[in-house]
Amino acid sequence: MIKVGVFGATGYAGQQLVWFLNRHKNVEIEFLSSNTYDNVEYSKVYPNFYNNISINCINIKEAIKKIQSVDVIFLALPHGKSFDIVKEAVKYKTKVIDLGADYRLKDINTYNEWYKVEHNAQEYLEDFVYGLCEIKRDEIKNSKFIANPGCYTTASILALYPLVKEKIIKVDSIIIDAKSGVSGAGRAANTAVLFSECNESIKAYGIGSHRHTPEIEQELSLASGAEIILNFTPHLVPMNRGILATCYANLNKKYSLEEIKEIYKKYYKDEYFIRLVDNLPETRNVKGSNFCDIGIVVDKRTNRIIVVSAIDNLIKGAAGQAIQNMNIMMGLNDKEAIDILPMMP
Amino acid sequence: MIKVGVFGATGYAGQQLVWFLNRHKNVEIEFLSSNTYDNVEYSKVYPNFYNNISINCINIKEAIKKIQSVDVIFLALPHGKSFDIVKEAVKYKTKVIDLGADYRLKDINTYNEWYKVEHNAQEYLEDFVYGLCEIKRDEIKNSKFIANPGCYTTASILALYPLVKEKIIKVDSIIIDAKSGVSGAGRAANTAVLFSECNESIKAYGIGSHRHTPEIEQELSLASGAEIILNFTPHLVPMNRGILATCYANLNKKYSLEEIKEIYKKYYKDEYFIRLVDNLPETRNVKGSNFCDIGIVVDKRTNRIIVVSAIDNLIKGAAGQAIQNMNIMMGLNDKEAIDILPMMP
Amino acid sequence: MIKVGVFGATGYAGQQLVWFLNRHKNVEIEFLSSNTYDNVEYSKVYPNFYNNISINCINIKEAIKKIQSVDVIFLALPHGKSFDIVKEAVKYKTKVIDLGADYRLKDINTYNEWYKVEHNAQEYLEDFVYGLCEIKRDEIKNSKFIANPGCYTTASILALYPLVKEKIIKVDSIIIDAKSGVSGAGRAANTAVLFSECNESIKAYGIGSHRHTPEIEQELSLASGAEIILNFTPHLVPMNRGILATCYANLNKKYSLEEIKEIYKKYYKDEYFIRLVDNLPETRNVKGSNFCDIGIVVDKRTNRIIVVSAIDNLIKGAAGQAIQNMNIMMGLNDKEAIDILPMMP
Amino acid sequence: MIKVGVFGATGYAGQQLVWFLNRHKNVEIEFLSSNTYDNVEYSKVYPNFYNNISINCINIKEAIKKIQSVDVIFLALPHGKSFDIVKEAVKYKTKVIDLGADYRLKDINTYNEWYKVEHNAQEYLEDFVYGLCEIKRDEIKNSKFIANPGCYTTASILALYPLVKEKIIKVDSIIIDAKSGVSGAGRAANTAVLFSECNESIKAYGIGSHRHTPEIEQELSLASGAEIILNFTPHLVPMNRGILATCYANLNKKYSLEEIKEIYKKYYKDEYFIRLVDNLPETRNVKGSNFCDIGIVVDKRTNRIIVVSAIDNLIKGAAGQAIQNMNIMMGLNDKEAIDILPMMP
């Protein structure tokens, strides 16, 4: 059995992680950590687990002491909170899967600029593999430390990766217009995400300044070989879960839809969790699952390609991909514990 | 392997059934029937199943011919549509689990009065066991035909059964005020359940005339030994899934909350799918699962008891309970295939 | 022109009040007070008012100094926060309309018991008229101080008043099962009312202990002449606005629906804001308006009457009724400024 | 008094129109036409009007006979249904405001290509003024026939007009990513817009093929002097009302945000219904009103401009703008009857 501990177990991503770990046949949960709910029974915080998870949360200090006794720790913490934990994990053979942002950006200056936090553990930055499973599978297999991608990032990169890798779009023409459910904003009490503030409204936010921008640019630049700067616009949609990324780019020359689809198949045809759908994706068709659905339109009038991807932000965009990363690292089947179909409606 | 066929596979309850059957390790799906989507690939109708279920729907006529080759058929059809199918099943050893209303009411006059349909297969009425698993377990084990309870009915009876069985409430004082998500209304195109008609509104409907009333009365009367007539008021709530039943009754004498809880434990303590929760239940805590959460308040000011139950209308209120019934009939563990925890948020 | 000031102008009820005051042709807004947004431009807090209301909020201390210069003050504050303000208003000729709970309960012990706050201005308690417009019109006309009723209370009393006044129901049999949109919980940042916590779920809360219970009991007892104790159960529904109250009572003898309707007409036929609807009310049909829609069912099987009422909790349940009270006090037409039809969908 | 008649009075846009006409002090409603609800009392169809509008609907045939007796007719019909009505109106002095699509496109071939309908009244095409009030005010004043713009179109053109008119963007770089509430799909019973199909999901649809595309292109080309071809992508959002249009374009040279804002003020500073907001617009801030809120971001990293506009699709995107057009045609104040502030939440 793989012994695991979770830091930040009572946030939305954290509890989704617990949901999967709890049903993973190779996993034993050793501790769930939450400063807010220190010493509170986990199912008091999340009554959906009533009668199924009976352990109490422990605080971060206590949890750090237990790192040496587990095989894998998961970090579902705000950025800037992982440094001490990682330093401790490094001392032992404990693997780390960080769902936060601290080890995703390889350039420390970019991190400082976008996150306004001093990075206190940059010596380990290069040990972390960017855990976008379908693209970094080989590196993940051999890694001990995973920087689990952001939610918007996952949807955006999976949509655009074949296009930039194959150099069939003008890389300065990329626009990503993304829409997210409200759980992406986390569970902290905050007027802006009250029910009556979000319901019956849609808004854009953080245009040109959202922190997932440099993350998308880093990975697409790496794939392209050229430096990519792009527009990324997130929107808040009145639904609990789901991200839809509508991605636009100018084609370098004329392509038929069939040609484009062949290219996507080349990259994704063996990937169970990526589905190249015939119609346009909808977030409801991936809700509750680890799937990323991708649909493609070639607009002959403008010679632009529009790629739409849909994920569940808390699963493929966070906890599900974290489990998938663990499965790959541990030599298990990708699908272990996360092989749940989307549930409708 | 248990070979199964589903009639009405493309309604909301039907597709939820397919969702569970598809992951049931002892089950092989032989056919999915839908007149509306005859010969259409199932995952074109429900793209959440894309890449996972590839068979085409067949029409009812074709499906009836296949009854003899399967072990169990599930019927997720409107009332009045099951008669010919049941007649055919009777000819073979095929078991029937009917999610519709045709075999729930034991009194044919009551059926005629509330459903306004002539019952064309009443000779089989007494062969059907009312499949409320936690209450009829022994009968279900030995049955071939199951009338799967209605959604409101399941929530209401599970909430009130111990009280009437133990005769601790005045049986003429029962009021059930129930609230349902919109999927309970089915998938037929109907102005009244358009998004813009249901969203941002709540209404009561069918006061005093909803067809689940006689079903609740029948089963509670049976438990009580006396004829029970009660008030049942359904409401439509702007959410996809979930039923909350708030049940009121006058206590025969003073009881403490602890005494009442002991009574509920007597009936339900070994039932995995019934959870006696400390706080009041919320539908989100059972969403996506087969659980029925029950919370109890004794109001000393009025000497009334208020029992609140929460289920997922498509699961414990339909497809989940149908699978649970099949599991019991087949000697399997109740939890097989339906052992999914509620997913939050 | 009537000069007015608003305390608590940035809560949900407060801003709805401002919405109506801003369009009231006889009103001039002198100040908007909010400690949270002291010195912030009002339309920065509520951008729906952008370009239409340009004044800055002032804090409560400053606002108290201005009481003497206005004709009417509105208080939209949490309970226990009105005492000093009322004492100041008493010094001048300033009228007070309090949307909070501090002057609704006439019995100081009941107030202390349910609100757990010491009442520091009880000497003025009897000067306050309970401002349920359709029932207390004459008293309101001659009053200077109005205790504006609670939202649940308004819906509940208007539904039941004719029945208790005419003594046609058993007064110990009253059960009120009420459902509210989330704006009723106010705008304070609170995990329990986050979008992802409320959306896609319904729950009961405060069973037997909600503070609107004694308020309903007080007014119905007054109407009845007997002491009424009843059950009141509030529920939280995933929608912004609206209250539906489903009220149950046993009839003293057999009545036809027509007889009952005649009784309701006797009380309400001249009241523009009460609509006796033929079908069952839905909250969407009153959303954005000051209407209270009432529908009635007589259930012959149980000889129970079920009365369903629907209001917009922020309007007839708060700000709209407050304006209606002011209009009555000032000798204006009830409808002035609040004569807006519900907007669909 | 202006005598008016409404064709298609029971669709969502139609009833919103009735809502405004009913409160317009210069208007008398002569007839409301609906084939679906022929001879049904209007407030039975829309109970929000209960006790306020008591007339019965008449069918289209009857309504056509009454055209000669009214001053203005409003058409809120599906495309292709206006031809006979317009021909009749032409015979008299009856003015026409068509909320449908039949007279918006000036090129008959474009109409045929996108709408797949033969145009039977093209002789009147050039008599129709495209009624985007803030841009065509002078033409509207002198017209008898108005083609009221589409909902997406209004939001898109108002956002982009100053940029193309002033030639500060590359016109081949325009991408409009728009999001609409579900009422935009109309009230016809259709599985795709059932509550349980739309709720908790977002999707793109009609990429590259939505019929508002040529309408936007026509008007922007006219403003620009060059032929503009662009990408327009609509999305369906789980909310009743609202359109948010996120518009992207490459700037011809570097501009500061202040320079851009000055340009927008030049065009819109005297327009009450256009609000240039400091923060990004949200649909809730315009809900229930005729406002179009516009926010602007200049992204220095990519030298792209992002303009976001928000409207209420049924008001500024349909009925409100229709009233505004009538007001302008009739020499009334733009704001008459539509001077309602957005209501929050």
JSON list of N, CA and C in Angstrom, two decimals, chain C residues 74-99:
[
{"chain": "C", "resi": 74, "resn": "PHE", "atom": "N", "xyz": [-34.34, 55.25, 7.44]},
{"chain": "C", "resi": 74, "resn": "PHE", "atom": "CA", "xyz": [-34.56, 53.82, 7.26]},
{"chain": "C", "resi": 74, "resn": "PHE", "atom": "C", "xyz": [-33.37, 53.10, 7.90]},
{"chain": "C", "resi": 75, "resn": "LEU", "atom": "N", "xyz": [-33.66, 52.07, 8.66]},
{"chain": "C", "resi": 75, "resn": "LEU", "atom": "CA", "xyz": [-32.60, 51.28, 9.29]},
{"chain": "C", "resi": 75, "resn": "LEU", "atom": "C", "xyz": [-32.59, 49.88, 8.69]},
{"chain": "C", "resi": 76, "resn": "ALA", "atom": "N", "xyz": [-31.51, 49.54, 8.01]},
{"chain": "C", "resi": 76, "resn": "ALA", "atom": "CA", "xyz": [-31.38, 48.19, 7.46]},
{"chain": "C", "resi": 76, "resn": "ALA", "atom": "C", "xyz": [-30.14, 47.57, 8.08]},
{"chain": "C", "resi": 77, "resn": "LEU", "atom": "N", "xyz": [-30.22, 47.37, 9.39]},
{"chain": "C", "resi": 77, "resn": "LEU", "atom": "CA", "xyz": [-29.06, 46.94, 10.18]},
{"chain": "C", "resi": 77, "resn": "LEU", "atom": "C", "xyz": [-29.35, 45.60, 10.85]},
{"chain": "C", "resi": 78, "resn": "PRO", "atom": "N", "xyz": [-28.30, 44.90, 11.27]},
{"chain": "C", "resi": 78, "resn": "PRO", "atom": "CA", "xyz": [-28.51, 43.68, 12.05]},
{"chain": "C", "resi": 78, "resn": "PRO", "atom": "C", "xyz": [-29.23, 44.03, 13.37]},
{"chain": "C", "resi": 79, "resn": "HIS", "atom": "N", "xyz": [-29.91, 43.06, 13.97]},
{"chain": "C", "resi": 79, "resn": "HIS", "atom": "CA", "xyz": [-30.60, 43.35, 15.23]},
{"chain": "C", "resi": 79, "resn": "HIS", "atom": "C", "xyz": [-29.58, 43.80, 16.29]},
{"chain": "C", "resi": 80, "resn": "GLY", "atom": "N", "xyz": [-30.04, 44.63, 17.19]},
{"chain": "C", "resi": 80, "resn": "GLY", "atom": "CA", "xyz": [-29.19, 45.12, 18.27]},
{"chain": "C", "resi": 80, "resn": "GLY", "atom": "C", "xyz": [-28.40, 46.37, 17.90]},
{"chain": "C", "resi": 81, "resn": "LYS", "atom": "N", "xyz": [-28.50, 46.81, 16.66]},
{"chain": "C", "resi": 81, "resn": "LYS", "atom": "CA", "xyz": [-27.70, 47.96, 16.22]},
{"chain": "C", "resi": 81, "resn": "LYS", "atom": "C", "xyz": [-28.53, 49.25, 16.10]},
{"chain": "C", "resi": 82, "resn": "SER", "atom": "N", "xyz": [-29.79, 49.21, 16.45]},
{"chain": "C", "resi": 82, "resn": "SER", "atom": "CA", "xyz": [-30.67, 50.36, 16.19]},
{"chain": "C", "resi": 82, "resn": "SER", "atom": "C", "xyz": [-30.85, 51.28, 17.38]},
{"chain": "C", "resi": 83, "resn": "PHE", "atom": "N", "xyz": [-30.47, 50.81, 18.57]},
{"chain": "C", "resi": 83, "resn": "PHE", "atom": "CA", "xyz": [-30.90, 51.51, 19.80]},
{"chain": "C", "resi": 83, "resn": "PHE", "atom": "C", "xyz": [-30.48, 52.98, 19.85]},
{"chain": "C", "resi": 84, "resn": "ASP", "atom": "N", "xyz": [-29.21, 53.24, 19.63]},
{"chain": "C", "resi": 84, "resn": "ASP", "atom": "CA", "xyz": [-28.74, 54.62, 19.70]},
{"chain": "C", "resi": 84, "resn": "ASP", "atom": "C", "xyz": [-29.37, 55.49, 18.61]},
{"chain": "C", "resi": 85, "resn": "ILE", "atom": "N", "xyz": [-29.56, 54.92, 17.50]},
{"chain": "C", "resi": 85, "resn": "ILE", "atom": "CA", "xyz": [-30.13, 55.67, 16.38]},
{"chain": "C", "resi": 85, "resn": "ILE", "atom": "C", "xyz": [-31.56, 56.09, 16.70]},
{"chain": "C", "resi": 86, "resn": "VAL", "atom": "N", "xyz": [-32.33, 55.16, 17.21]},
{"chain": "C", "resi": 86, "resn": "VAL", "atom": "CA", "xyz": [-33.72, 55.47, 17.54]},
{"chain": "C", "resi": 86, "resn": "VAL", "atom": "C", "xyz": [-33.78, 56.54, 18.63]},
{"chain": "C", "resi": 87, "resn": "LYS", "atom": "N", "xyz": [-32.91, 56.41, 19.60]},
{"chain": "C", "resi": 87, "resn": "LYS", "atom": "CA", "xyz": [-32.90, 57.42, 20.68]},
{"chain": "C", "resi": 87, "resn": "LYS", "atom": "C", "xyz": [-32.64, 58.82, 20.12]},
{"chain": "C", "resi": 88, "resn": "GLU", "atom": "N", "xyz": [-31.79, 58.89, 19.14]},
{"chain": "C", "resi": 88, "resn": "GLU", "atom": "CA", "xyz": [-31.50, 60.17, 18.52]},
{"chain": "C", "resi": 88, "resn": "GLU", "atom": "C", "xyz": [-32.70, 60.67, 17.73]},
{"chain": "C", "resi": 89, "resn": "ALA", "atom": "N", "xyz": [-33.33, 59.77, 17.00]},
{"chain": "C", "resi": 89, "resn": "ALA", "atom": "CA", "xyz": [-34.47, 60.17, 16.17]},
{"chain": "C", "resi": 89, "resn": "ALA", "atom": "C", "xyz": [-35.62, 60.71, 17.01]},
{"chain": "C", "resi": 90, "resn": "VAL", "atom": "N", "xyz": [-35.77, 60.09, 18.18]},
{"chain": "C", "resi": 90, "resn": "VAL", "atom": "CA", "xyz": [-36.85, 60.50, 19.08]},
{"chain": "C", "resi": 90, "resn": "VAL", "atom": "C", "xyz": [-36.72, 61.98, 19.46]},
{"chain": "C", "resi": 91, "resn": "LYS", "atom": "N", "xyz": [-35.50, 62.48, 19.53]},
{"chain": "C", "resi": 91, "resn": "LYS", "atom": "CA", "xyz": [-35.26, 63.86, 19.92]},
{"chain": "C", "resi": 91, "resn": "LYS", "atom": "C", "xyz": [-35.84, 64.86, 18.93]},
{"chain": "C", "resi": 92, "resn": "TYR", "atom": "N", "xyz": [-35.95, 64.45, 17.68]},
{"chain": "C", "resi": 92, "resn": "TYR", "atom": "CA", "xyz": [-36.41, 65.35, 16.63]},
{"chain": "C", "resi": 92, "resn": "TYR", "atom": "C", "xyz": [-37.74, 64.84, 16.10]},
{"chain": "C", "resi": 93, "resn": "LYS", "atom": "N", "xyz": [-38.16, 65.39, 15.00]},
{"chain": "C", "resi": 93, "resn": "LYS", "atom": "CA", "xyz": [-39.42, 64.89, 14.43]},
{"chain": "C", "resi": 93, "resn": "LYS", "atom": "C", "xyz": [-39.18, 63.81, 13.38]},
{"chain": "C", "resi": 94, "resn": "THR", "atom": "N", "xyz": [-37.99, 63.26, 13.40]},
{"chain": "C", "resi": 94, "resn": "THR", "atom": "CA", "xyz": [-37.63, 62.29, 12.37]},
{"chain": "C", "resi": 94, "resn": "THR", "atom": "C", "xyz": [-38.39, 60.97, 12.55]},
{"chain": "C", "resi": 95, "resn": "LYS", "atom": "N", "xyz": [-39.03, 60.58, 11.49]},
{"chain": "C", "resi": 95, "resn": "LYS", "atom": "CA", "xyz": [-39.72, 59.29, 11.51]},
{"chain": "C", "resi": 95, "resn": "LYS", "atom": "C", "xyz": [-38.71, 58.16, 11.30]},
{"chain": "C", "resi": 96, "resn": "VAL", "atom": "N", "xyz": [-39.04, 56.98, 11.82]},
{"chain": "C", "resi": 96, "resn": "VAL", "atom": "CA", "xyz": [-38.13, 55.84, 11.71]},
{"chain": "C", "resi": 96, "resn": "VAL", "atom": "C", "xyz": [-38.85, 54.65, 11.10]},
{"chain": "C", "resi": 97, "resn": "ILE", "atom": "N", "xyz": [-38.24, 54.08, 10.09]},
{"chain": "C", "resi": 97, "resn": "ILE", "atom": "CA", "xyz": [-38.73, 52.80, 9.57]},
{"chain": "C", "resi": 97, "resn": "ILE", "atom": "C", "xyz": [-37.58, 51.81, 9.71]},
{"chain": "C", "resi": 98, "resn": "ASP", "atom": "N", "xyz": [-37.76, 50.86, 10.63]},
{"chain": "C", "resi": 98, "resn": "ASP", "atom": "CA", "xyz": [-36.68, 49.93, 10.97]},
{"chain": "C", "resi": 98, "resn": "ASP", "atom": "C", "xyz": [-36.91, 48.59, 10.28]},
{"chain": "C", "resi": 99, "resn": "LEU", "atom": "N", "xyz": [-36.04, 48.25, 9.35]},
{"chain": "C", "resi": 99, "resn": "LEU", "atom": "CA", "xyz": [-36.17, 46.96, 8.67]},
{"chain": "C", "resi": 99, "resn": "LEU", "atom": "C", "xyz": [-35.61, 45.81, 9.49]}
]
